[in-house]
Amino acid sequence: MDLADLAARVKAGERRALARAITLVESARADHREEATALAAELADETHQALRIGLSGTPGVGKSTFIEAFGLFLVEQGLKVAVLAVDPSSARSGGSILGDKTRMERLSRHPLAFIRPSPARSHLGGVARRTREAVALCEAAGFDVVLIETVGVGQSETMVAGMVDLFLLLLAPAGGDELQGVKRGIMEIADIILINKADGPLKDVAMRTCADYAGALRLLRKRPQDPEGFPKAMMVSAVEGTGLEVAWEEMQTLAKWRREHGIWDQTRAEQAKHWFEEEVRQGILAQLTENKPLAARMARMGEEVAEGKRSPGDAASEILDALSGS
């Protein structure tokens, strides 16, 4: 399949072609990177914009269960839903389980849904390096909503905010008092906090937790990208399906307000600029390993630093000078 044919099939919404295109953009091979860039150029004229929603939360909070319930709710309304699930990779072997598709068995079988697990590898911030490109491919394929599930480590997953329109934080009942809610980092970028598992014996606890976080959110400094009442805390139950419709209405309300006030386009422009700069940084880092003489020099100087013969700052300055050709 040549690139023009692959691009045409992606535009036509073929899920197999979309999966192949994402595999191409995730590849680290130099020839595949060239093909991925060419594919992006083929799809650059696509104007369809999906609602990009990032979702984070601690392990065990029920992210996969929530995404399946929420995804099924959306496809029942005729919306096309893509799920990009980023799975943590082992620091030892580099492998990932990639079991999210198995967890979302009903959603994965729906003709209006597409689920793609991807390994985080060594990329920090809760997402894979090529997740943003995968989102663009899903938009080109005509999906209406793209859900990005991060690896779920907690306070450090702020990078996903640089590629989505809305960011949801999923929390469990009794996850902490109101002091947890004013912690900086991931709390500051959340648009909506969802207290999951608000059912059965945990329902009363969930109500108290929701009240704690709602109070904490009122203490945070108001952001220019929010209308009155946002960010907010809400209760949902992925198992019972309660609260999903109200949560979706709030997401639509926030997205509509941001579109009408120019914040949507401004944010996407800033995000595009950020990822351009990130690509440049990653390219510079790649030169340190792909340039064999420079890599050998760096390894030698690393040994000198380890032996105490040179300071880290001095050695780093020499490598940066060699990289810039000065």
Short mmCIF file of C-alpha atoms in Angstrom, two decimals, residues 50-282:
data_model
loop_
_atom_site.label_atom_id
_atom_site.label_comp_id
_atom_site.label_asym_id
_atom_site.label_seq_id
_atom_site.Cartn_x
_atom_site.Cartn_y
_atom_site.Cartn_z
CA ALA A 50 -12.54 16.05 16.84
CA LEU A 51 -13.08 16.86 20.49
CA ARG A 52 -9.82 15.78 22.09
CA ILE A 53 -10.27 14.63 25.68
CA GLY A 54 -7.39 13.65 27.95
CA LEU A 55 -8.08 11.35 30.90
CA SER A 56 -5.78 10.66 33.81
CA GLY A 57 -6.02 9.13 37.25
CA THR A 58 -4.20 6.91 39.67
CA PRO A 59 -3.90 3.16 38.92
CA GLY A 60 -7.03 1.26 39.97
CA VAL A 61 -9.36 4.24 39.81
CA GLY A 62 -11.28 2.63 36.94
CA LYS A 63 -10.03 4.55 33.88
CA SER A 64 -10.57 1.69 31.43
CA THR A 65 -14.01 0.88 32.89
CA PHE A 66 -15.00 4.53 32.68
CA ILE A 67 -13.74 4.90 29.10
CA GLU A 68 -15.69 1.84 27.96
CA ALA A 69 -18.90 3.04 29.65
CA PHE A 70 -18.43 6.59 28.39
CA GLY A 71 -17.42 5.41 24.91
CA LEU A 72 -20.50 3.19 24.64
CA PHE A 73 -22.64 6.12 25.76
CA LEU A 74 -21.17 8.28 22.96
CA VAL A 75 -21.43 5.71 20.16
CA GLU A 76 -25.06 5.09 21.08
CA GLN A 77 -25.59 8.74 20.09
CA GLY A 78 -24.02 8.08 16.70
CA LEU A 79 -20.63 9.59 17.48
CA LYS A 80 -17.40 7.99 16.24
CA VAL A 81 -15.03 7.46 19.17
CA ALA A 82 -11.29 6.73 19.10
CA VAL A 83 -9.42 5.68 22.23
CA LEU A 84 -5.64 6.07 22.41
CA ALA A 85 -4.55 4.21 25.54
CA VAL A 86 -0.95 4.79 26.60
CA ASP A 87 0.48 1.90 28.58
CA PRO A 88 3.50 2.20 30.92
CA SER A 89 6.67 0.47 29.76
CA SER A 90 9.07 -1.52 31.89
CA ALA A 91 12.25 0.33 32.81
CA ARG A 92 14.12 -2.99 32.59
CA SER A 93 12.82 -4.73 29.48
CA GLY A 94 11.07 -1.83 27.75
CA GLY A 95 7.97 -4.00 27.26
CA SER A 96 4.32 -3.08 27.85
CA ILE A 97 1.26 -5.21 28.55
CA LEU A 98 -1.06 -3.25 26.19
CA GLY A 99 -4.12 -4.83 27.75
CA ASP A 100 -6.54 -1.92 27.49
CA LYS A 101 -8.27 -3.33 24.42
CA THR A 102 -9.00 -6.51 26.36
CA ARG A 103 -10.48 -4.48 29.22
CA MET A 104 -12.78 -2.62 26.80
CA GLU A 105 -14.16 -5.71 25.12
CA ARG A 106 -17.64 -4.37 24.32
CA LEU A 107 -16.42 -1.02 23.04
CA SER A 108 -13.69 -2.61 20.92
CA ARG A 109 -16.32 -4.58 19.00
CA HIS A 110 -18.48 -1.56 18.17
CA PRO A 111 -18.24 -0.42 14.52
CA LEU A 112 -18.13 3.27 15.53
CA ALA A 113 -15.22 2.78 17.95
CA PHE A 114 -11.47 2.39 17.49
CA ILE A 115 -9.09 1.46 20.32
CA ARG A 116 -5.33 1.66 20.00
CA PRO A 117 -2.99 0.79 22.92
CA SER A 118 0.52 2.24 22.64
CA PRO A 119 3.62 1.85 24.82
CA ALA A 120 4.93 4.94 26.63
CA ARG A 121 8.48 3.61 26.26
CA SER A 122 10.86 6.11 27.92
CA HIS A 123 8.70 9.15 27.22
CA LEU A 124 7.67 11.05 30.34
CA GLY A 125 4.47 12.95 30.99
CA GLY A 126 2.00 10.09 30.78
CA VAL A 127 1.80 9.90 26.97
CA ALA A 128 3.79 8.30 24.16
CA ARG A 129 6.01 10.52 22.01
CA ARG A 130 3.84 10.10 18.90
CA THR A 131 0.44 10.32 20.57
CA ARG A 132 -0.22 13.77 19.13
CA GLU A 133 0.38 12.48 15.59
CA ALA A 134 -1.95 9.56 16.28
CA VAL A 135 -4.63 12.04 17.37
CA ALA A 136 -4.26 13.90 14.06
CA LEU A 137 -4.69 10.63 12.18
CA CYS A 138 -7.88 9.86 14.11
CA GLU A 139 -9.22 13.30 13.20
CA ALA A 140 -8.39 12.72 9.54
CA ALA A 141 -10.28 9.41 9.75
CA GLY A 142 -13.42 11.32 10.75
CA PHE A 143 -13.69 10.49 14.45
CA ASP A 144 -15.80 12.89 16.48
CA VAL A 145 -14.24 12.27 19.90
CA VAL A 146 -10.68 11.17 20.66
CA LEU A 147 -10.05 9.94 24.21
CA ILE A 148 -6.43 9.81 25.37
CA GLU A 149 -5.90 7.62 28.42
CA THR A 150 -2.57 8.36 30.09
CA VAL A 151 -0.42 5.84 31.93
CA GLY A 152 -1.96 6.80 35.26
CA VAL A 153 0.90 7.69 37.58
CA GLY A 154 -0.68 10.69 39.27
CA GLN A 155 0.74 14.18 39.73
CA SER A 156 3.27 14.24 36.86
CA GLU A 157 1.00 13.71 33.87
CA THR A 158 0.79 17.28 32.68
CA MET A 159 2.08 16.72 29.13
CA VAL A 160 -1.26 15.38 27.93
CA ALA A 161 -2.72 18.86 28.48
CA GLY A 162 -0.57 20.02 25.58
CA MET A 163 -2.52 17.94 23.06
CA VAL A 164 -6.16 17.97 24.20
CA ASP A 165 -9.12 20.35 24.31
CA LEU A 166 -10.44 19.09 27.64
CA PHE A 167 -8.65 17.33 30.47
CA LEU A 168 -10.50 15.03 32.87
CA LEU A 169 -9.07 13.80 36.15
CA LEU A 170 -10.61 10.59 37.47
CA LEU A 171 -10.42 10.06 41.23
CA ALA A 172 -11.67 7.40 43.63
CA PRO A 173 -13.78 8.04 46.74
CA ALA A 174 -11.80 8.64 49.93
CA GLY A 175 -8.77 9.62 47.87
CA GLY A 176 -7.74 12.29 50.36
CA ASP A 177 -9.05 15.39 52.10
CA GLU A 178 -9.54 18.83 50.61
CA LEU A 179 -5.81 19.56 51.01
CA GLN A 180 -5.14 17.08 48.18
CA GLY A 181 -7.31 19.23 45.95
CA VAL A 182 -5.11 22.30 46.17
CA LYS A 183 -1.90 20.48 45.26
CA ARG A 184 -0.23 21.97 42.22
CA GLY A 185 0.56 20.06 39.05
CA ILE A 186 -2.14 17.88 37.65
CA MET A 187 -4.89 19.54 39.70
CA GLU A 188 -4.22 22.90 38.06
CA ILE A 189 -4.73 21.58 34.53
CA ALA A 190 -7.89 19.54 35.19
CA ASP A 191 -11.04 20.97 33.59
CA ILE A 192 -13.40 18.49 35.24
CA ILE A 193 -12.69 16.19 38.19
CA LEU A 194 -14.79 13.03 38.12
CA ILE A 195 -15.20 11.03 41.30
CA ASN A 196 -15.70 7.49 39.99
CA LYS A 197 -17.23 4.49 41.78
CA ALA A 198 -20.07 6.62 43.18
CA ASP A 199 -22.26 3.59 43.71
CA GLY A 200 -23.17 1.05 46.37
CA PRO A 201 -21.52 1.48 49.77
CA LEU A 202 -19.08 4.04 48.33
CA LYS A 203 -21.76 6.50 47.21
CA ASP A 204 -21.84 8.49 50.45
CA VAL A 205 -18.05 8.58 50.57
CA ALA A 206 -18.00 9.74 46.95
CA MET A 207 -20.36 12.61 47.82
CA ARG A 208 -18.05 13.80 50.59
CA THR A 209 -14.99 13.45 48.35
CA CYS A 210 -16.72 15.40 45.58
CA ALA A 211 -17.63 18.18 48.04
CA ASP A 212 -14.01 18.31 49.28
CA TYR A 213 -12.60 18.74 45.77
CA ALA A 214 -15.31 21.21 44.76
CA GLY A 215 -14.32 23.35 47.73
CA ALA A 216 -10.63 23.00 46.91
CA LEU A 217 -11.18 24.05 43.29
CA ARG A 218 -12.75 27.30 44.46
CA LEU A 219 -9.48 28.15 46.21
CA LEU A 220 -7.42 27.86 43.05
CA ARG A 221 -6.74 30.95 40.96
CA LYS A 222 -9.29 31.43 38.17
CA ARG A 223 -7.96 30.55 34.72
CA PRO A 224 -8.69 32.72 31.64
CA GLN A 225 -9.77 29.67 29.62
CA ASP A 226 -12.69 28.85 31.94
CA PRO A 227 -16.27 30.19 32.07
CA GLU A 228 -17.97 30.71 35.40
CA GLY A 229 -18.28 27.46 37.37
CA PHE A 230 -15.25 25.70 35.87
CA PRO A 231 -13.25 23.71 36.71
CA LYS A 232 -15.73 21.59 38.62
CA ALA A 233 -15.99 18.27 40.45
CA MET A 234 -18.69 15.72 39.64
CA MET A 235 -19.67 12.17 40.56
CA VAL A 236 -19.97 9.27 38.10
CA SER A 237 -20.35 5.52 38.23
CA ALA A 238 -18.81 3.67 35.31
CA VAL A 239 -20.36 0.40 36.51
CA GLU A 240 -23.91 1.73 36.74
CA GLY A 241 -23.50 4.32 33.98
CA THR A 242 -24.83 7.12 36.18
CA GLY A 243 -23.54 10.65 35.79
CA LEU A 244 -22.18 10.07 32.28
CA GLU A 245 -24.85 12.10 30.50
CA VAL A 246 -24.45 15.07 32.83
CA ALA A 247 -20.65 14.89 32.55
CA TRP A 248 -20.90 14.86 28.74
CA GLU A 249 -23.22 17.90 28.82
CA GLU A 250 -20.68 19.78 30.94
CA MET A 251 -17.87 18.84 28.53
CA GLN A 252 -19.89 20.12 25.59
CA THR A 253 -20.73 23.33 27.47
CA LEU A 254 -17.08 24.01 28.20
CA ALA A 255 -15.94 23.15 24.66
CA LYS A 256 -18.63 25.37 23.13
CA TRP A 257 -17.71 28.32 25.36
CA ARG A 258 -14.04 28.00 24.45
CA ARG A 259 -14.89 27.88 20.74
CA GLU A 260 -17.12 30.95 20.94
CA HIS A 261 -14.50 32.96 22.85
CA GLY A 262 -11.56 32.07 20.57
CA ILE A 263 -9.79 30.02 23.24
CA TRP A 264 -10.14 26.75 21.31
CA ASP A 265 -8.20 27.99 18.24
CA GLN A 266 -5.68 29.89 20.35
CA THR A 267 -4.95 26.82 22.47
CA ARG A 268 -4.52 24.56 19.46
CA ALA A 269 -2.13 27.06 17.86
CA GLU A 270 -0.05 27.21 21.05
CA GLN A 271 -0.06 23.41 21.25
CA ALA A 272 1.18 23.12 17.65
CA LYS A 273 4.02 25.54 18.41
CA HIS A 274 4.92 23.59 21.56
CA TRP A 275 5.14 20.28 19.69
CA PHE A 276 7.25 21.87 16.95
CA GLU A 277 9.73 22.96 19.61
CA GLU A 278 9.55 19.52 21.23
CA GLU A 279 10.41 17.87 17.90
CA VAL A 280 13.45 20.13 17.57
CA ARG A 281 14.58 19.22 21.10
CA GLN A 282 14.12 15.51 20.45
#
